[in-house]
CSV table of C-alpha atoms in Angstrom, one decimal:
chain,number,residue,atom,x,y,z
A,94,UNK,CA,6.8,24.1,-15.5
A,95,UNK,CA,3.9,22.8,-17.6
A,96,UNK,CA,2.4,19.3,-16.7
A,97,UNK,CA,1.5,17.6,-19.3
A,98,UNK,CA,2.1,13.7,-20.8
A,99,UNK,CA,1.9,11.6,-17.8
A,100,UNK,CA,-0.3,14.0,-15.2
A,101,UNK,CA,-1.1,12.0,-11.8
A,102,UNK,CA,-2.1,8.5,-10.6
A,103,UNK,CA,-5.6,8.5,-11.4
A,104,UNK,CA,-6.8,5.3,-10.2
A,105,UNK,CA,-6.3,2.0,-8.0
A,106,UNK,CA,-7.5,-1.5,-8.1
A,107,UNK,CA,-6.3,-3.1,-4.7
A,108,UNK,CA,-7.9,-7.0,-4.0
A,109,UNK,CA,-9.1,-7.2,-0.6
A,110,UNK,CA,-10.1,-10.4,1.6
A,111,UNK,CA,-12.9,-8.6,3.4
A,112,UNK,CA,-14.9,-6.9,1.4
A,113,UNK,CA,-17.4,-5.1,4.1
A,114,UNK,CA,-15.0,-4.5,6.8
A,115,UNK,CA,-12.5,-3.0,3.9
A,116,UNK,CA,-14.8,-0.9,2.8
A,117,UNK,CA,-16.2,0.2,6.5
A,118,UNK,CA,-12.1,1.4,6.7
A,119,UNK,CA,-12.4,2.9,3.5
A,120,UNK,CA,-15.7,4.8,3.5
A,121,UNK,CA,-15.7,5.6,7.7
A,122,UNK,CA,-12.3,6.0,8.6
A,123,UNK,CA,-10.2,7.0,5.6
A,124,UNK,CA,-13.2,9.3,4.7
A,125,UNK,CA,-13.8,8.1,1.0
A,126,UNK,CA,-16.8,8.3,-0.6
A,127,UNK,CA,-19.1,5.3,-2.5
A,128,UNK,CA,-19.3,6.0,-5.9
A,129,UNK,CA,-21.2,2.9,-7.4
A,130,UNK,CA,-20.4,-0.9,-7.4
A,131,UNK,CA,-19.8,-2.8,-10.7
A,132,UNK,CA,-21.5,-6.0,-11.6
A,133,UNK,CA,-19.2,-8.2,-10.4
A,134,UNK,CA,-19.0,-7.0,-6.8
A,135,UNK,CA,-16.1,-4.1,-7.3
A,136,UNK,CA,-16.7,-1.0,-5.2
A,137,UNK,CA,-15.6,1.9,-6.5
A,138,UNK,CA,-14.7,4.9,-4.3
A,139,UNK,CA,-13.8,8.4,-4.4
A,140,UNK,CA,-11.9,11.3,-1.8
A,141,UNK,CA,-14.0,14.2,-2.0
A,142,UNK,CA,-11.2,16.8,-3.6
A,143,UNK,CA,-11.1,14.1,-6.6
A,144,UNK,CA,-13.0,15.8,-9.7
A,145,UNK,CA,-13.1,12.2,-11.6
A,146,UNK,CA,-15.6,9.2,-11.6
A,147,UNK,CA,-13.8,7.4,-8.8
A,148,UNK,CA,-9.4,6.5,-7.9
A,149,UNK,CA,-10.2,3.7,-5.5
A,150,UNK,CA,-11.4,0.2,-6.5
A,151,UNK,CA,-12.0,-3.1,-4.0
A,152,UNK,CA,-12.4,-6.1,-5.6
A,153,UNK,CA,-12.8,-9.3,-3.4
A,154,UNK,CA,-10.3,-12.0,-3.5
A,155,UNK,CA,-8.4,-14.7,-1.9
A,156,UNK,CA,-5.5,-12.9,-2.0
A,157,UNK,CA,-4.8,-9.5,-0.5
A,158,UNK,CA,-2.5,-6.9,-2.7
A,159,UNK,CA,-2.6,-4.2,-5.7
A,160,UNK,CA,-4.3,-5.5,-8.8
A,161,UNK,CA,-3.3,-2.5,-10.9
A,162,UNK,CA,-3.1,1.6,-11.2
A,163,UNK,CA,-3.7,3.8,-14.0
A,164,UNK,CA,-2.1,6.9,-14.6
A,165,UNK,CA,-4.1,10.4,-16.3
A,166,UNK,CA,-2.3,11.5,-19.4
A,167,UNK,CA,-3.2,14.6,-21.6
A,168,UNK,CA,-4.8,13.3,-24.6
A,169,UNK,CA,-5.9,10.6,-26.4
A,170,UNK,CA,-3.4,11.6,-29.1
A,171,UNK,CA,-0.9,11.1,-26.9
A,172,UNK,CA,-2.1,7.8,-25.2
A,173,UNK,CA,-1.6,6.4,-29.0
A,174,UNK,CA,2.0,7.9,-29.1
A,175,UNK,CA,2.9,6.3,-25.4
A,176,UNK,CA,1.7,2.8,-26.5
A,177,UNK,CA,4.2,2.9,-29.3
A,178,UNK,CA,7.0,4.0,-26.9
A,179,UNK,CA,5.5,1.8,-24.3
A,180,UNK,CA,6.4,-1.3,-27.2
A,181,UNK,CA,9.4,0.2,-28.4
A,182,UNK,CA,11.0,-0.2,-24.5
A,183,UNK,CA,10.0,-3.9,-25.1
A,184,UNK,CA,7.0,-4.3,-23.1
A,185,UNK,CA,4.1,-5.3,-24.7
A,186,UNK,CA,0.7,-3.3,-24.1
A,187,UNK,CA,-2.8,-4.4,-24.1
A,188,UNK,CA,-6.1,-2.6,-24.0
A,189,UNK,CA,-9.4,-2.2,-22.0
A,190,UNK,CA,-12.4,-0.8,-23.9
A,191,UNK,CA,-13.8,2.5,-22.5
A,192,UNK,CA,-17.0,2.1,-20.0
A,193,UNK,CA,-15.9,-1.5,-19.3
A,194,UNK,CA,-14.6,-2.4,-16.1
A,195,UNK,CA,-14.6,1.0,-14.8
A,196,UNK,CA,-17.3,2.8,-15.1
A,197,UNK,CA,-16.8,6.3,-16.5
A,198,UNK,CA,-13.8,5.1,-17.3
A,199,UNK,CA,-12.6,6.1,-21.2
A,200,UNK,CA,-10.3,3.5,-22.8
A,201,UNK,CA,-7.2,2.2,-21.4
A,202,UNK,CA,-3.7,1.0,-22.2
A,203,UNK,CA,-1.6,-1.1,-20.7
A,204,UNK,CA,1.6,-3.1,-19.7
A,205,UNK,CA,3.3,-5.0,-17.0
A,206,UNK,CA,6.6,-3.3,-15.7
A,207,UNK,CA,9.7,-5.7,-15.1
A,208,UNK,CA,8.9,-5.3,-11.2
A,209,UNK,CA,5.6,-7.4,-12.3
A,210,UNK,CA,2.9,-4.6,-12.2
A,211,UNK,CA,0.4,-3.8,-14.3
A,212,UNK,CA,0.1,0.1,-15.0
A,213,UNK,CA,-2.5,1.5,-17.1
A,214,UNK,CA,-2.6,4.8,-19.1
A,215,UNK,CA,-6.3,7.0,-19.7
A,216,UNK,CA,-6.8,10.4,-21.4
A,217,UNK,CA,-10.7,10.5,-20.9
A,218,UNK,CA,-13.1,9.8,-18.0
A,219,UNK,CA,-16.1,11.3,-16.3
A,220,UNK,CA,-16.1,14.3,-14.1
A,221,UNK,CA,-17.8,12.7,-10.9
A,222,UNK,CA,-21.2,13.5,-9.6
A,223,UNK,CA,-19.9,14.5,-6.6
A,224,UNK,CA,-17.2,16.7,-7.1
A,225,UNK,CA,-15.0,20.4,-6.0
A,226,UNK,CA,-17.2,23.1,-7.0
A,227,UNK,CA,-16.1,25.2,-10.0
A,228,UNK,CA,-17.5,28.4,-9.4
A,229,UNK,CA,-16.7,30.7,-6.2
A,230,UNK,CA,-16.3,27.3,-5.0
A,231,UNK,CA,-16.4,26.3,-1.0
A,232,UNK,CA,-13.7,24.7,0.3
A,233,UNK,CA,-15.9,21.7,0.4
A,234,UNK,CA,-19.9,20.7,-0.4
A,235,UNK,CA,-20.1,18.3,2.7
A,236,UNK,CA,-18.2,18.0,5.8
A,237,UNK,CA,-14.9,15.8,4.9
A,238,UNK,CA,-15.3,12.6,7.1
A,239,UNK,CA,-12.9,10.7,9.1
A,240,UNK,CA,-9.6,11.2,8.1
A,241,UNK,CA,-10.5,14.0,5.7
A,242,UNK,CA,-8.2,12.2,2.7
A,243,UNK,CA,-8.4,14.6,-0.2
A,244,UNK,CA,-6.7,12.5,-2.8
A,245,UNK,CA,-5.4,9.3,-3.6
A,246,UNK,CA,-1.9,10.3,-3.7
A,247,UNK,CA,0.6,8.0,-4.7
A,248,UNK,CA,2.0,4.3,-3.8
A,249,UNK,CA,5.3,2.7,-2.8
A,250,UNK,CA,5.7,-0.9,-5.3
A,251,UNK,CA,8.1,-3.4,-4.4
A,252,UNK,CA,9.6,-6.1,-6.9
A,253,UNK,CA,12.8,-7.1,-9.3
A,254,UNK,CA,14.5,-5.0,-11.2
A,255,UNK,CA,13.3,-1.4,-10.0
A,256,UNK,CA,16.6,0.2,-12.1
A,257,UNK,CA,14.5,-0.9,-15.2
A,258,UNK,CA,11.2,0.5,-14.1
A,259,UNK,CA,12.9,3.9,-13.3
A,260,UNK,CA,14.5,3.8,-16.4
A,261,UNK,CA,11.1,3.2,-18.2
A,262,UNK,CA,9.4,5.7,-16.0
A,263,UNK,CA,11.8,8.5,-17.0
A,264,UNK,CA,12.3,7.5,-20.9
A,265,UNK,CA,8.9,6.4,-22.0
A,266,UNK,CA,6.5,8.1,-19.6
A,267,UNK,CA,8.7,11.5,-19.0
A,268,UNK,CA,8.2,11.9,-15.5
A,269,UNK,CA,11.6,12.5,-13.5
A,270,UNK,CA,13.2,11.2,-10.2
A,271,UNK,CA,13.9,13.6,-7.4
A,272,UNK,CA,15.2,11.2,-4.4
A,273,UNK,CA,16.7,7.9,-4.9
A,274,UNK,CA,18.9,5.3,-2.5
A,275,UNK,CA,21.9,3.3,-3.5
A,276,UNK,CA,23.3,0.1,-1.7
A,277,UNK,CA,27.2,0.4,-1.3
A,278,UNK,CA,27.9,-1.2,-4.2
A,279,UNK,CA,25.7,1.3,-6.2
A,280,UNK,CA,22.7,-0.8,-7.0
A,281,UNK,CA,19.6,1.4,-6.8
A,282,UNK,CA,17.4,0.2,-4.2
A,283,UNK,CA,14.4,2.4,-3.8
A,284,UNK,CA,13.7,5.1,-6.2
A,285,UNK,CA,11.3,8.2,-6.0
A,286,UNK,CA,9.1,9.7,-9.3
A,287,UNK,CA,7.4,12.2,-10.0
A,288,UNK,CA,5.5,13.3,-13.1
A,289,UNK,CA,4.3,16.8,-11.3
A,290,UNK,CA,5.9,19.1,-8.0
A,291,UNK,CA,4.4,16.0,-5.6
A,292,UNK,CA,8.0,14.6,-4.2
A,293,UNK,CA,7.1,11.5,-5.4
A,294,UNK,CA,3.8,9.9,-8.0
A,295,UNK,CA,5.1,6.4,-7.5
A,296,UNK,CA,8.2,4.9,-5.4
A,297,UNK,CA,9.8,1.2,-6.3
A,298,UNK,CA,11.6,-0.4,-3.8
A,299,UNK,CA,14.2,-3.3,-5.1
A,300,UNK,CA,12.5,-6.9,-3.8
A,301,UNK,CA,12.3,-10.4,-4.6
A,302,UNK,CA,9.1,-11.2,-4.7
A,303,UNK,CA,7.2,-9.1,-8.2
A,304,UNK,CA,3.9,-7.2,-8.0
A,305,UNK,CA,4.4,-6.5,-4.1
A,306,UNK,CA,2.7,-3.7,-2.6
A,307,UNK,CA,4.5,-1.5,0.1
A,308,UNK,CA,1.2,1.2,0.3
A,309,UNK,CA,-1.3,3.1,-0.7
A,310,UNK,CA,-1.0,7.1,0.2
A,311,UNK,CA,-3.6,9.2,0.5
A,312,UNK,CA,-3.1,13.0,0.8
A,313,UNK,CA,-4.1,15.2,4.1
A,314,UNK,CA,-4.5,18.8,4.1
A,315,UNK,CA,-1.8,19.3,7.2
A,316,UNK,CA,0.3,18.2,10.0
A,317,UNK,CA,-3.1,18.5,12.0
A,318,UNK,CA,-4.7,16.0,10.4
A,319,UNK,CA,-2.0,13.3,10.8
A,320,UNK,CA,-2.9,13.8,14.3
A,321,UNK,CA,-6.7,13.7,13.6
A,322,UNK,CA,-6.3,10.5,11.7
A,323,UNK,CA,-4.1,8.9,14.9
A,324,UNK,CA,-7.2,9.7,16.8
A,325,UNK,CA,-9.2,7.9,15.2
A,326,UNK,CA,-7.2,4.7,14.5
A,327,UNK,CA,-6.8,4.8,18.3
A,328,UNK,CA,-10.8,5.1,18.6
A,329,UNK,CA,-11.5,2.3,16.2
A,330,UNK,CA,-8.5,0.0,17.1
A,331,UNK,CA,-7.5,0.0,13.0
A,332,UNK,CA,-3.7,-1.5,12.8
A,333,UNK,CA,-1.6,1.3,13.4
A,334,UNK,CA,1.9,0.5,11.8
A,335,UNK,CA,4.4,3.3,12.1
A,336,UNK,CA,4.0,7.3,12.9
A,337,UNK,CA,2.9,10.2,13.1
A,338,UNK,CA,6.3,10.9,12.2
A,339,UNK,CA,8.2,12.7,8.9
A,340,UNK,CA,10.0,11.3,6.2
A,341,UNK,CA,13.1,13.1,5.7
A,342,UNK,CA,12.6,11.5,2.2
A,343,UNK,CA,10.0,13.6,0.4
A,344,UNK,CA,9.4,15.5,3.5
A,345,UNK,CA,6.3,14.3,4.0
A,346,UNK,CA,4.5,13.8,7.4
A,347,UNK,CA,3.0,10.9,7.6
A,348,UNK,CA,1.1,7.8,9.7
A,349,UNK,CA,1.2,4.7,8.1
A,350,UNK,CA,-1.9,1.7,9.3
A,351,UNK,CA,-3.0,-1.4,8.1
A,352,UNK,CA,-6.4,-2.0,6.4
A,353,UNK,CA,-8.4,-5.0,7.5
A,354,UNK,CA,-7.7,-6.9,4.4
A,355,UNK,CA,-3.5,-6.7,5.6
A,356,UNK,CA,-3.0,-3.4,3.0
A,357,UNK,CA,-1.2,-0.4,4.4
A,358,UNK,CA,-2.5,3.1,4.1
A,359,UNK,CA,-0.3,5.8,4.7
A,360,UNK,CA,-2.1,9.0,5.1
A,361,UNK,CA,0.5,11.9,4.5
A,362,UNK,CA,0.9,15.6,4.1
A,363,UNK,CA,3.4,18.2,3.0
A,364,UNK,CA,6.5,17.4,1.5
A,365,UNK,CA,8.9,19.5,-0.6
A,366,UNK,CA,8.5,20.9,-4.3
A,367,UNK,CA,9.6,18.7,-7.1
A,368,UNK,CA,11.2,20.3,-10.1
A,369,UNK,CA,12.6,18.5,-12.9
A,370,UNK,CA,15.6,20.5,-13.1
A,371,UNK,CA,16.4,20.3,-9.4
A,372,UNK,CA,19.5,18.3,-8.7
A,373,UNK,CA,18.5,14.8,-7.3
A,374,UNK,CA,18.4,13.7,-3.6
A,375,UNK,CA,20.6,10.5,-2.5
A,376,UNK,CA,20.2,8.5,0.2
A,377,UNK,CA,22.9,5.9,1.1
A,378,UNK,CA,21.3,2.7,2.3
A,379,UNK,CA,23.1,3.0,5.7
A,380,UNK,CA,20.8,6.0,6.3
A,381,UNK,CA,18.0,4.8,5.6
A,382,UNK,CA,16.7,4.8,9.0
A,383,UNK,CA,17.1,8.8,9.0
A,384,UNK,CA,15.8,9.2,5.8
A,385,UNK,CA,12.3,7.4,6.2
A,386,UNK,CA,11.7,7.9,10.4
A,387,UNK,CA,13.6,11.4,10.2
A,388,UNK,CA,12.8,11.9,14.2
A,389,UNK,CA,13.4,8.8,15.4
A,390,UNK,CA,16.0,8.1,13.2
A,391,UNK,CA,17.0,4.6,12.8
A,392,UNK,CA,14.2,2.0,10.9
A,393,UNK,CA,11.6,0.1,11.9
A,394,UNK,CA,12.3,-3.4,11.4
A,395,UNK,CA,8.6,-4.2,10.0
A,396,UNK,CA,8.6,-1.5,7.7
A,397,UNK,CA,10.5,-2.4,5.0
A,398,UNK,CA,9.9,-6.7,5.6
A,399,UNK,CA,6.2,-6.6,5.7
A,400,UNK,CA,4.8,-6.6,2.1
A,401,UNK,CA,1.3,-7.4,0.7
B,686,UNK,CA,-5.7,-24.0,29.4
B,687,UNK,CA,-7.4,-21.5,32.6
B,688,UNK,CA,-9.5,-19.2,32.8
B,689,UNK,CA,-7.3,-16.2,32.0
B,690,UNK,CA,-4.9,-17.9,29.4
B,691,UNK,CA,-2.9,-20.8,28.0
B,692,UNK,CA,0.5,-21.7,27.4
B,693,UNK,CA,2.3,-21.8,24.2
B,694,UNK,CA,5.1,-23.9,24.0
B,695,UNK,CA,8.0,-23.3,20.9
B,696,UNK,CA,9.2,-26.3,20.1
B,697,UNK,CA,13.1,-26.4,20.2
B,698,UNK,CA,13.5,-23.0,22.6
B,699,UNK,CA,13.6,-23.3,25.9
B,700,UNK,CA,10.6,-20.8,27.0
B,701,UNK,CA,7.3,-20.5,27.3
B,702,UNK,CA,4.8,-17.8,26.0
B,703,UNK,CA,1.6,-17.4,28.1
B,704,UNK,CA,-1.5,-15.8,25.3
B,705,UNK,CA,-4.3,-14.4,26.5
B,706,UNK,CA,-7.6,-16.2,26.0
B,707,UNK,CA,-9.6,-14.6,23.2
B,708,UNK,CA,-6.7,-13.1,21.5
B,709,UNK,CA,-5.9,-13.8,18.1
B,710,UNK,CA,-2.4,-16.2,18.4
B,711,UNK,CA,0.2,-13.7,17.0
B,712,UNK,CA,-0.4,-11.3,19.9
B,713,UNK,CA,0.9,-12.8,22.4
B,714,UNK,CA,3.9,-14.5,20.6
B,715,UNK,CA,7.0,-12.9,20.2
B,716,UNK,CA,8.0,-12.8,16.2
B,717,UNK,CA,7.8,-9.7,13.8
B,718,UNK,CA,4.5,-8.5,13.4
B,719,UNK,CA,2.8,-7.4,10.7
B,720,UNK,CA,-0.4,-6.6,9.2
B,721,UNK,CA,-2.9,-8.3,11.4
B,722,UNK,CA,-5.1,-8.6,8.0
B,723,UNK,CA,-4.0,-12.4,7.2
B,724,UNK,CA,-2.8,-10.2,4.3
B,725,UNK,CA,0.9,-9.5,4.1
B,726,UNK,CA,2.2,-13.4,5.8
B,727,UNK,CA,4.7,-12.3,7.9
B,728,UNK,CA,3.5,-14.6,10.7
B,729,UNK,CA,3.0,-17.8,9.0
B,730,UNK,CA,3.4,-20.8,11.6
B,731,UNK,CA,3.1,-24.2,11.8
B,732,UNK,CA,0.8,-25.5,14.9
B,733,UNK,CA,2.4,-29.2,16.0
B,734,UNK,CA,-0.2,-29.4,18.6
B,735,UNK,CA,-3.2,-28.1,20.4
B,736,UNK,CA,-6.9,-26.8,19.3
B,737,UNK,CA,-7.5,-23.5,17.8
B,738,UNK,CA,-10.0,-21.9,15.5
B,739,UNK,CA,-9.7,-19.6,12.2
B,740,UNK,CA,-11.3,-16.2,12.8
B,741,UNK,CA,-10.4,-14.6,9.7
B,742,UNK,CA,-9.6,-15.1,5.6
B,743,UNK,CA,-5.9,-15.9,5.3
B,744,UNK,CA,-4.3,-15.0,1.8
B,745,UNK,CA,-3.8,-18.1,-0.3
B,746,UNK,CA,-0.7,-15.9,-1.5
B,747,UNK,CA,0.4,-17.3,1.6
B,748,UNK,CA,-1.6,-20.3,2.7
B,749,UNK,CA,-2.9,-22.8,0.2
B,750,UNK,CA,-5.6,-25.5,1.4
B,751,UNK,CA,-3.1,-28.5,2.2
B,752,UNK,CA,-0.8,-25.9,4.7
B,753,UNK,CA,-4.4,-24.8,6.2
B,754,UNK,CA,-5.5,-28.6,6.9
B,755,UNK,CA,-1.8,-29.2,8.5
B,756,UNK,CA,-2.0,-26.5,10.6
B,757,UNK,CA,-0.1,-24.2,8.8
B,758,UNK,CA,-1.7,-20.9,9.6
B,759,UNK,CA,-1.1,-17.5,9.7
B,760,UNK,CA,-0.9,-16.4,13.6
B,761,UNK,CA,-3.0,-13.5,13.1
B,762,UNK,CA,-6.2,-15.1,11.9
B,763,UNK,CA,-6.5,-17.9,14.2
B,764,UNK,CA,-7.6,-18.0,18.2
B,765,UNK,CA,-6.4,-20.8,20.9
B,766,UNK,CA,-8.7,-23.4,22.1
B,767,UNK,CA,-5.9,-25.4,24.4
B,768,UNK,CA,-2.6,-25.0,25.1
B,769,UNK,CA,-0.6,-25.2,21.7
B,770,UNK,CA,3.0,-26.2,20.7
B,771,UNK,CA,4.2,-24.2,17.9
B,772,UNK,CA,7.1,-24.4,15.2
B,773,UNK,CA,8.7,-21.1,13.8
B,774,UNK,CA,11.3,-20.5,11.1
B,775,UNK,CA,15.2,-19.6,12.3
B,776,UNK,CA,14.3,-16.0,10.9
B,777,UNK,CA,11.1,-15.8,13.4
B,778,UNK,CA,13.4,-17.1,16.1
B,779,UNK,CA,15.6,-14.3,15.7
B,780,UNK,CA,12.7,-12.2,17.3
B,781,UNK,CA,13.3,-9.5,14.6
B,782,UNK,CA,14.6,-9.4,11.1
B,783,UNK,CA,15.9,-6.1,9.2
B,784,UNK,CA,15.3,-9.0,6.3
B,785,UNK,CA,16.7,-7.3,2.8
B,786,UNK,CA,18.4,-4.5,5.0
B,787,UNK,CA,20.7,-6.4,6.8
């Protein structure tokens, strides 16, 4: 399979209540790196396996949730031939100059999905300072901190009308849907995509309340390191929320905490191999339980109720 | 209010919680818990009675200015200073709420 169009999750602009202490859990504990501030205050942060300027951006508030993400595509060519689709769905698009606010940043597009977030589209942005060697590269250039998160990976969103957003994710962006789950009546409730052989880009979970965040994932190397990253949560008191466990759901081993500004991180490896024309996973709501705590199989009642 | 603790009275159950002095409020109660951030608002409750002080930023997603002058607060951002008498929702009553997966 070639990847191509829609390529990854590229970047993340969460609003936080506490700025130092955020970016203490950030920078110490999560293991991201401080890549420069803007002039109005935003921080902007890297994992040290990212090649671009920066993923992760901070931006004080007095409210705590996901401002927006913005998704890598292939070309600038075809940035101006997914705004057209994008308005053709019926969403309207707006735009962000390049080197405005995000540094190193080319230009953007935008829209707001039906679930009531905004997602962002880029073809062009600086290679970081700090980034993977290229040649006979080392694993690493400096020790991975913390956690050791290699990559911000992916994030659940909760709000109305996630059949829409799927729909739109598949028909206008091109990336596909390996997992999904269906109330009895056949409603989709939560709903799993993928624009690469990651089990899952971006997940949308059906909810009231629009432009609700569920999490932010970062990527570990190994099972290992879920373990490493328990230690030190349990070293530096952060929220611990549910895990280590396994999703039966992507596969993915996981452990999920709270950031001091009420966000939760889930810090996650493995999980299976996406291919597009793999037949879909699906997950009755009444499994649930099974699906996302796969060994201690029934659900945690916080999980799915507590939203940012 | 001793030493150790103080007693937080629900108003219209029939127990009484005893939190541990220091803590922030919502440890020691007995609702869903949540982010501990004053982010997500899971443990929004009105304080009736008592002395308490805010330790942390609570999310005006949640808690606008008038709720925060009537003691509408979220649990896990505020400290005892008494003994308080608190109000909570039927659903926080419940103890625990599988909310939109009932």
């Amino acid at each position: 399979m070639g990847l191509n169009g829609v390529i990854r999750p590229g970047l993340i602009q969460l609003r936080v209540m506490d700025l130092d202490a955020t970016l203490t859990h950030y920078k110490d504990y999560l293991g991201l790196d401080e890549v420069c501030r803007t002039d109005d205050g935003r921080v902007c942060l890297k994992c040290y396996d990212e090649f671009e300027h920066h993923s992760v951006v901070l931006k004080l508030d007095d409210k705590a949730g996901y401002d927006f993400s913005a998704f890598k595509v292939e070309s600038e060519v075809f940035l101006d031939q997914l705004e057209k689709k994008i308005r053709a769905f019926g969403y309207e698009t707006y735009h962000i100059p390049a080197n405005s606010d995000q540094p190193g940043f080319g230009r953007r597009v935008g829209c707001k999905l039906c679930t009531g977030h905004k997602i962002e589209f880029y073809a062009e942005v600086e290679s970081a300072k700090e980034r993977p060697e290229i040649t006979n590269p080392d694993i690493w250039v400096t020790p991975p901190r913390g956690m050791r998160c290699q990559r911000f990976d992916h994030m659940l969103l909760f709000g109305p009308g996630i059949e829409e957003a799927e729909r739109f994710c598949v028909e206008v962006l091109g990336l596909f849907v390996p997992e999904v789950c269906n109330t009895p009546d056949g409603k989709r409730l939560a709903s799993w995509i993928t624009g690469s052989n990651k089990p899952h880009d971006l997940a949308f979970v059906e909810y009231d309340v629009p432009n609700t965040l569920h999490h932010v994932g970062f990527l570990l190397e190994d099972w290992n390191d879920i373990g490493n990253a328990a230690d030190w949560m349990a070293r530096y008191q952060i929220k611990h929320d549910v895990g280590p466990t396994r999703h039966a759901i992507t596969r993915g081993q996981t452990i999920y905490m709270w950031d001091p500004s009420g966000i939760r991180n889930e810090v996650y490896a493995g999980g299976y191999t996406a291919y597009p024309d793999h037949p879909q996973r699906v997950w009755d709501q009444g499994m649930l339980g099974k699906g996302l705590f796969y060994y201690e199989g029934e659900l945690v009642p916080s999980f799915l109720t507590v939203v940012t | 209010m001793d030493a150790a603790g103080y007693y937080i009275y629900v108003e219209d159950q029939d127990y009484v919680l005893k939190g541990r002095k220091g803590n922030v409020l919502l440890t020691d109660l007995n609702i869903l818990k949540g982010c501990f951030g004053g982010g997500c608002g899971i443990c929004k409750i009105d304080i009736v009675k008592g002395e308490y002080h805010i330790i942390k930023k609570m999310s005006r997603a949640h808690i606008q200015p008038e709720e925060e002058r009537a003691g509408i607060v979220l649990s896990c951002c505020v400290v005892a200073d008494s003994d308080l008498t608190i109000r909570l929702t039927a659903k926080q009553m419940e103890k625990r709420s599988d909310g939109i997966w009932d």
